[in-house]
CSV table of C-alpha atoms in Angstrom, one decimal:
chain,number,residue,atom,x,y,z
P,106,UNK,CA,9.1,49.2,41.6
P,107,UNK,CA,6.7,48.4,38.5
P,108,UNK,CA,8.5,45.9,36.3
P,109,UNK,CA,6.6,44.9,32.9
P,110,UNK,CA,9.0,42.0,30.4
P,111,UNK,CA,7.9,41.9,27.3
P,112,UNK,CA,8.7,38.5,26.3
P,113,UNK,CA,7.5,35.6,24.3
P,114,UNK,CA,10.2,33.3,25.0
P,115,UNK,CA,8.7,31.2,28.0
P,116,UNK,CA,12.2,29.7,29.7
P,117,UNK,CA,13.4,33.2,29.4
P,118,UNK,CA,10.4,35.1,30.4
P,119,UNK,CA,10.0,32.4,33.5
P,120,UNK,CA,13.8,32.9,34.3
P,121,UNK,CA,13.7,36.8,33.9
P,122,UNK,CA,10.9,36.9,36.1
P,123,UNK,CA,11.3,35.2,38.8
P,124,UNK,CA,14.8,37.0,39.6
P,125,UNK,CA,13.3,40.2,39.7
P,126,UNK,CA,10.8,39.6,41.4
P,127,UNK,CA,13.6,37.8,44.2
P,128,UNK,CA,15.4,41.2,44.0
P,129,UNK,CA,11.8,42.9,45.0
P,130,UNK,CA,10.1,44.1,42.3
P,131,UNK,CA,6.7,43.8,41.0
P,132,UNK,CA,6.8,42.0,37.6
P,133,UNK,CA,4.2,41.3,35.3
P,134,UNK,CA,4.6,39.5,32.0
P,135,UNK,CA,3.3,40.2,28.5
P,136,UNK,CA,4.2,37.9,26.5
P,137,UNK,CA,2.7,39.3,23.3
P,138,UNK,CA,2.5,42.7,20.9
P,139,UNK,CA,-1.5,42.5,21.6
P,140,UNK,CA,-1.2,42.1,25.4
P,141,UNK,CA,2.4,44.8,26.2
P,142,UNK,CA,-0.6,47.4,24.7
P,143,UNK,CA,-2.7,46.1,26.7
P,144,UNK,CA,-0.6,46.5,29.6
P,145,UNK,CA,1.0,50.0,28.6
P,146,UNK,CA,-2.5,51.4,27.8
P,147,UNK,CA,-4.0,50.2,31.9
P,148,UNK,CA,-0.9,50.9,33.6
P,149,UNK,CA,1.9,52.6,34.2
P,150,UNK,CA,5.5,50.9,34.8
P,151,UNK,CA,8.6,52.5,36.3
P,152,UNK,CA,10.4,50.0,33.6
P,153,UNK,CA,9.2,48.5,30.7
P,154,UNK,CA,11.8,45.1,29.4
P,155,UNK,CA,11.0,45.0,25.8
P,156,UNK,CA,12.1,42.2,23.7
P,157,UNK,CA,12.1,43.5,20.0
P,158,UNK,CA,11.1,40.2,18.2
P,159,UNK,CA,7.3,39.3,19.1
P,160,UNK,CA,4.8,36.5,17.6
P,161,UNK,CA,1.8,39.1,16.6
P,162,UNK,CA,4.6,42.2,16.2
P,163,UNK,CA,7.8,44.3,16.8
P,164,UNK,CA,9.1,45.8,20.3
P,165,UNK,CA,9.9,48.5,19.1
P,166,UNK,CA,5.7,49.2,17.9
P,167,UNK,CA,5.3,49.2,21.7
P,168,UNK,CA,8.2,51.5,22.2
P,169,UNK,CA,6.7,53.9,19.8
P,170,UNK,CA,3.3,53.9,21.7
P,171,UNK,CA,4.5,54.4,25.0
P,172,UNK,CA,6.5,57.7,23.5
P,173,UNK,CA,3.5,58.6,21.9
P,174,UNK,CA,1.0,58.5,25.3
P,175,UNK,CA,4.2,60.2,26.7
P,176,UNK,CA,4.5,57.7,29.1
P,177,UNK,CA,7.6,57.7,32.3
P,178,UNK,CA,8.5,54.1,31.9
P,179,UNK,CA,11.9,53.8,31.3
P,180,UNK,CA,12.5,51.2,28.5
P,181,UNK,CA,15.2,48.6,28.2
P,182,UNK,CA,15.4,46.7,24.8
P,183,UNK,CA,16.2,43.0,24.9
P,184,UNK,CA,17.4,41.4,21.7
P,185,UNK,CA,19.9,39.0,19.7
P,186,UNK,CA,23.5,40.2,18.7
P,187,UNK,CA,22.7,40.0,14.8
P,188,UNK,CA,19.7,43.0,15.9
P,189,UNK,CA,22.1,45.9,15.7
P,190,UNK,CA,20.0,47.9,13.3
P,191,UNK,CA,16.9,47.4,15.4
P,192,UNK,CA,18.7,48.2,18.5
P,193,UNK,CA,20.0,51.6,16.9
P,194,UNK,CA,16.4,52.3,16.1
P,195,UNK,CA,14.7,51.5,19.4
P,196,UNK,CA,17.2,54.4,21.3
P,197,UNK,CA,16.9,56.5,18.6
P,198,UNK,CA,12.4,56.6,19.3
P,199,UNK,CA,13.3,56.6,23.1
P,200,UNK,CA,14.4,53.7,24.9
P,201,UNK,CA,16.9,54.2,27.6
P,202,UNK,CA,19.3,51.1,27.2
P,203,UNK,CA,19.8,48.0,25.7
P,204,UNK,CA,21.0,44.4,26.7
P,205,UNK,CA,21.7,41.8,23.9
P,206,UNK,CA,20.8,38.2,24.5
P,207,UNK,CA,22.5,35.8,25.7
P,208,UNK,CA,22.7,37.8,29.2
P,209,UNK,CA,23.4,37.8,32.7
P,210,UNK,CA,20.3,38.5,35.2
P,211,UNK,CA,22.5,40.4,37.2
P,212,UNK,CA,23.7,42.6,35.0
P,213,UNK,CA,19.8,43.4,33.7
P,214,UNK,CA,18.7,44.0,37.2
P,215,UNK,CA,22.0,46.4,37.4
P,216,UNK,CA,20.7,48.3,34.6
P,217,UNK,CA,17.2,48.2,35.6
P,218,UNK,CA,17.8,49.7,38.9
P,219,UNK,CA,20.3,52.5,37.6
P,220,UNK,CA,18.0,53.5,34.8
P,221,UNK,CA,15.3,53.7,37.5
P,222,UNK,CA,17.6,56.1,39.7
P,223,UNK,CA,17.9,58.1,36.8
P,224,UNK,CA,14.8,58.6,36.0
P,225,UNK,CA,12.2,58.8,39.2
P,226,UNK,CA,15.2,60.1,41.7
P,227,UNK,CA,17.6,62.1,39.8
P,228,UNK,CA,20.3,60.3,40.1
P,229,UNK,CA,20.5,59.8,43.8
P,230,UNK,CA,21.5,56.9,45.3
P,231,UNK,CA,19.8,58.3,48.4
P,232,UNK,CA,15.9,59.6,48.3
P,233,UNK,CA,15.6,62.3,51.0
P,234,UNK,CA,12.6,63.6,52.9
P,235,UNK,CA,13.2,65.1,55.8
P,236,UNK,CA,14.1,62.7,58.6
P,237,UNK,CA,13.9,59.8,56.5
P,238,UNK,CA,16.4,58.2,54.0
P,239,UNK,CA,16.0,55.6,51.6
P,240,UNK,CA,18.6,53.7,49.9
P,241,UNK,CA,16.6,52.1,47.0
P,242,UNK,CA,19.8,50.5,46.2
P,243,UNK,CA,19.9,48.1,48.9
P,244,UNK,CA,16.8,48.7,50.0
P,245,UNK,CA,17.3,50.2,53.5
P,246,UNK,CA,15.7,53.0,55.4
P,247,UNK,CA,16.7,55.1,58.2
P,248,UNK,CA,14.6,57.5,60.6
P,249,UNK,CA,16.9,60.3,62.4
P,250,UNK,CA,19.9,58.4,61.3
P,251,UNK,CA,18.3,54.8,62.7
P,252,UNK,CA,17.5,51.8,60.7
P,253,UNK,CA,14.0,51.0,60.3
P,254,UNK,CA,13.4,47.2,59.3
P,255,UNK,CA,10.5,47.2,56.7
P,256,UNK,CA,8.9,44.5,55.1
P,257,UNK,CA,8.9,44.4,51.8
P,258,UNK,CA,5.5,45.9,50.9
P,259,UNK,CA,6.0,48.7,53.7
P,260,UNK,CA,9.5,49.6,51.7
P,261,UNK,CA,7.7,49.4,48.5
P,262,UNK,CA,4.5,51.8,50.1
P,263,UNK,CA,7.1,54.1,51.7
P,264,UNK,CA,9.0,54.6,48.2
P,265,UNK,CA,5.5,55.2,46.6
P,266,UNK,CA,4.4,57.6,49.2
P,267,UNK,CA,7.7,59.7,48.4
P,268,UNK,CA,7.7,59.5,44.8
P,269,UNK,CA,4.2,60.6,44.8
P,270,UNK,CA,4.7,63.2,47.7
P,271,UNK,CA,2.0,65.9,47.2
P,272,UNK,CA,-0.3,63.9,45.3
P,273,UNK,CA,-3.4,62.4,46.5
P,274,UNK,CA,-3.1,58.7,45.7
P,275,UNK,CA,-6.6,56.2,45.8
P,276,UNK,CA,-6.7,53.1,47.4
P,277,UNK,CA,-6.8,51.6,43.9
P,278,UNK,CA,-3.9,53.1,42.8
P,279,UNK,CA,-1.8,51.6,45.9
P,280,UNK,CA,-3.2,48.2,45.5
P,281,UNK,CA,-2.3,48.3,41.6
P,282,UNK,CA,2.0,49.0,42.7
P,283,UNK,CA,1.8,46.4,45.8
P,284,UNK,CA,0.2,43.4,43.8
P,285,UNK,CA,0.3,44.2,40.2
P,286,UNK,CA,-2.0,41.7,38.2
P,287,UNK,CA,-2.5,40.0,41.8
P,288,UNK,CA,-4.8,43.2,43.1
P,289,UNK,CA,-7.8,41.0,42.1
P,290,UNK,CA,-7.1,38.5,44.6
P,291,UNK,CA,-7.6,41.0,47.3
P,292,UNK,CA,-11.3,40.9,48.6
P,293,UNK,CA,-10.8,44.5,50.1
P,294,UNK,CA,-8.4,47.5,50.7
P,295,UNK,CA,-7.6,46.5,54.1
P,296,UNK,CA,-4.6,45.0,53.4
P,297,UNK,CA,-3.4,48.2,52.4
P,298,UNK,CA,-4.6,50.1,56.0
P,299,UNK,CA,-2.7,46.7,57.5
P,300,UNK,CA,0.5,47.8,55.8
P,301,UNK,CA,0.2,51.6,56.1
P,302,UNK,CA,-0.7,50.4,60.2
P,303,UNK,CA,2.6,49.4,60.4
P,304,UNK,CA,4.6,51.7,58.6
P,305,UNK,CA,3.7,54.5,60.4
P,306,UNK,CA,4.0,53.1,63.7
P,307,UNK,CA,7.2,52.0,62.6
P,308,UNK,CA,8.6,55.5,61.6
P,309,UNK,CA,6.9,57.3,64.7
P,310,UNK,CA,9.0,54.8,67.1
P,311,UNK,CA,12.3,56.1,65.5
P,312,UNK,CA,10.7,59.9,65.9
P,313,UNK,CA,9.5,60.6,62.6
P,314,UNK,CA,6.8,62.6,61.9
P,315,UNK,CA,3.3,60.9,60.6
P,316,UNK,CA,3.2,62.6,57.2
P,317,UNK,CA,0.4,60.5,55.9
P,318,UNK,CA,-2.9,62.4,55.3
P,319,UNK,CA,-6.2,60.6,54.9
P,320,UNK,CA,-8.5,61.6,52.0
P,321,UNK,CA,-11.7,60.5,53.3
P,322,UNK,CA,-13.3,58.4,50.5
P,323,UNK,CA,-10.2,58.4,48.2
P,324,UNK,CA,-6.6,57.2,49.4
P,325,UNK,CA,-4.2,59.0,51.1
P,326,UNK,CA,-1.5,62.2,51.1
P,327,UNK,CA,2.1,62.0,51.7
P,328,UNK,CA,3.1,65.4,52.8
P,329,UNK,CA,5.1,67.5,54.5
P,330,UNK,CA,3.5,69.1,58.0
């Protein structure tokens, strides 16, 4: 999952991200107004950590403009205990939760990863589709009632894939939710056939179906047969 911190306090920001990204998500830092819009305005984050006290402006500017683009991020507000009034404010334009400051990573990864099973799953702890079933909680997968060992990025392709079943998603797009602001490092796409190689083989030997569909020229399908 998409992680963006919005965070100008560098020990923190450092701190923050480097748990999350331990716990497997994909984090990218803003650590200004000018670069969260930035950020917000390219891409699109299945959480966005929002500090509310910024050098160049207020967190809760950025929450408004992600409400008003009608974005899906879910939005957790950082901020001091004195910030009650701003806190009040920031769930009453949208955010989701809040955590005040000082607090545990633990307990903002907890949040982070319930707030996402609200959102993109409904609530499940377990993501469905057909013979395969994903525990994003943990995450662990299991063909016809097997465990599948996945690498990271073939968890992280196979949970795209599903949240986007249906949908015709580029090579671009793929690149952008396994590497984040390290896609430019990448001198070509074949990473991503490497990984998608390897996933499907994967499921097959457990006796799932393939339910990846290649758009010639574009990305791929993830759909039922």
């Amino acid at each position: 999952m998409n992680i963006l911190l919005v965070e100008d306090e560098k020990s923190l920001g450092e701190a923050i991200i480097g748990y999350l990204t331990e716990s497997g998500y994909h984090c990218e830092w803003a650590s200004s107004f000018t670069a969260a819009n930035e950020k917000t305005w390219a891409y699109e984050y299945d959480c966005v950590v929002v500090d509310i006290t910024l050098p160049d402006g207020n967190g809760l500017d950025v929450i408004e403009r992600l409400k008003s683009i009608k974005s899906k991020s879910g939005i957790i507000i950082i901020s001091a205990k004195n910030a009650l009034e701003d806190r009040i404010k920031g769930l009453d334009i949208g955010a989701d939760d809040y955590i005040t400051k000082p607090f545990d990573l633990a307990e903002l990864n907890a949040r982070i990863r319930a707030l996402i099973r609200r959102r993109s799953f409904d609530a499940q702890n377990e993501i469905v589709f057909n013979e395969i079933t994903v525990n994003p909680y943990d995450r662990s997968v299991t063909v016809n009632e097997q465990a599948l060992t996945l690498t990271k990025k073939e968890f992280d392709l196979l949970v795209f894939f599903i949240a986007n079943q249906n949908r015709v998603v580029t090579k671009e797009s793929i690149a952008e939710h396994l590497w984040g602001d390290n896609m430019d490092m990448a001198d070509s796409f074949d990473f991503i056939y490497s990984h998608l190689k390897n996933l499907r083989k994967k499921i097959q030997e457990k006796g799932g179906e393939d339910y990846v569909q290649t758009v010639y020229g574009v990305g791929y399908k993830f759909t039922k047969k």
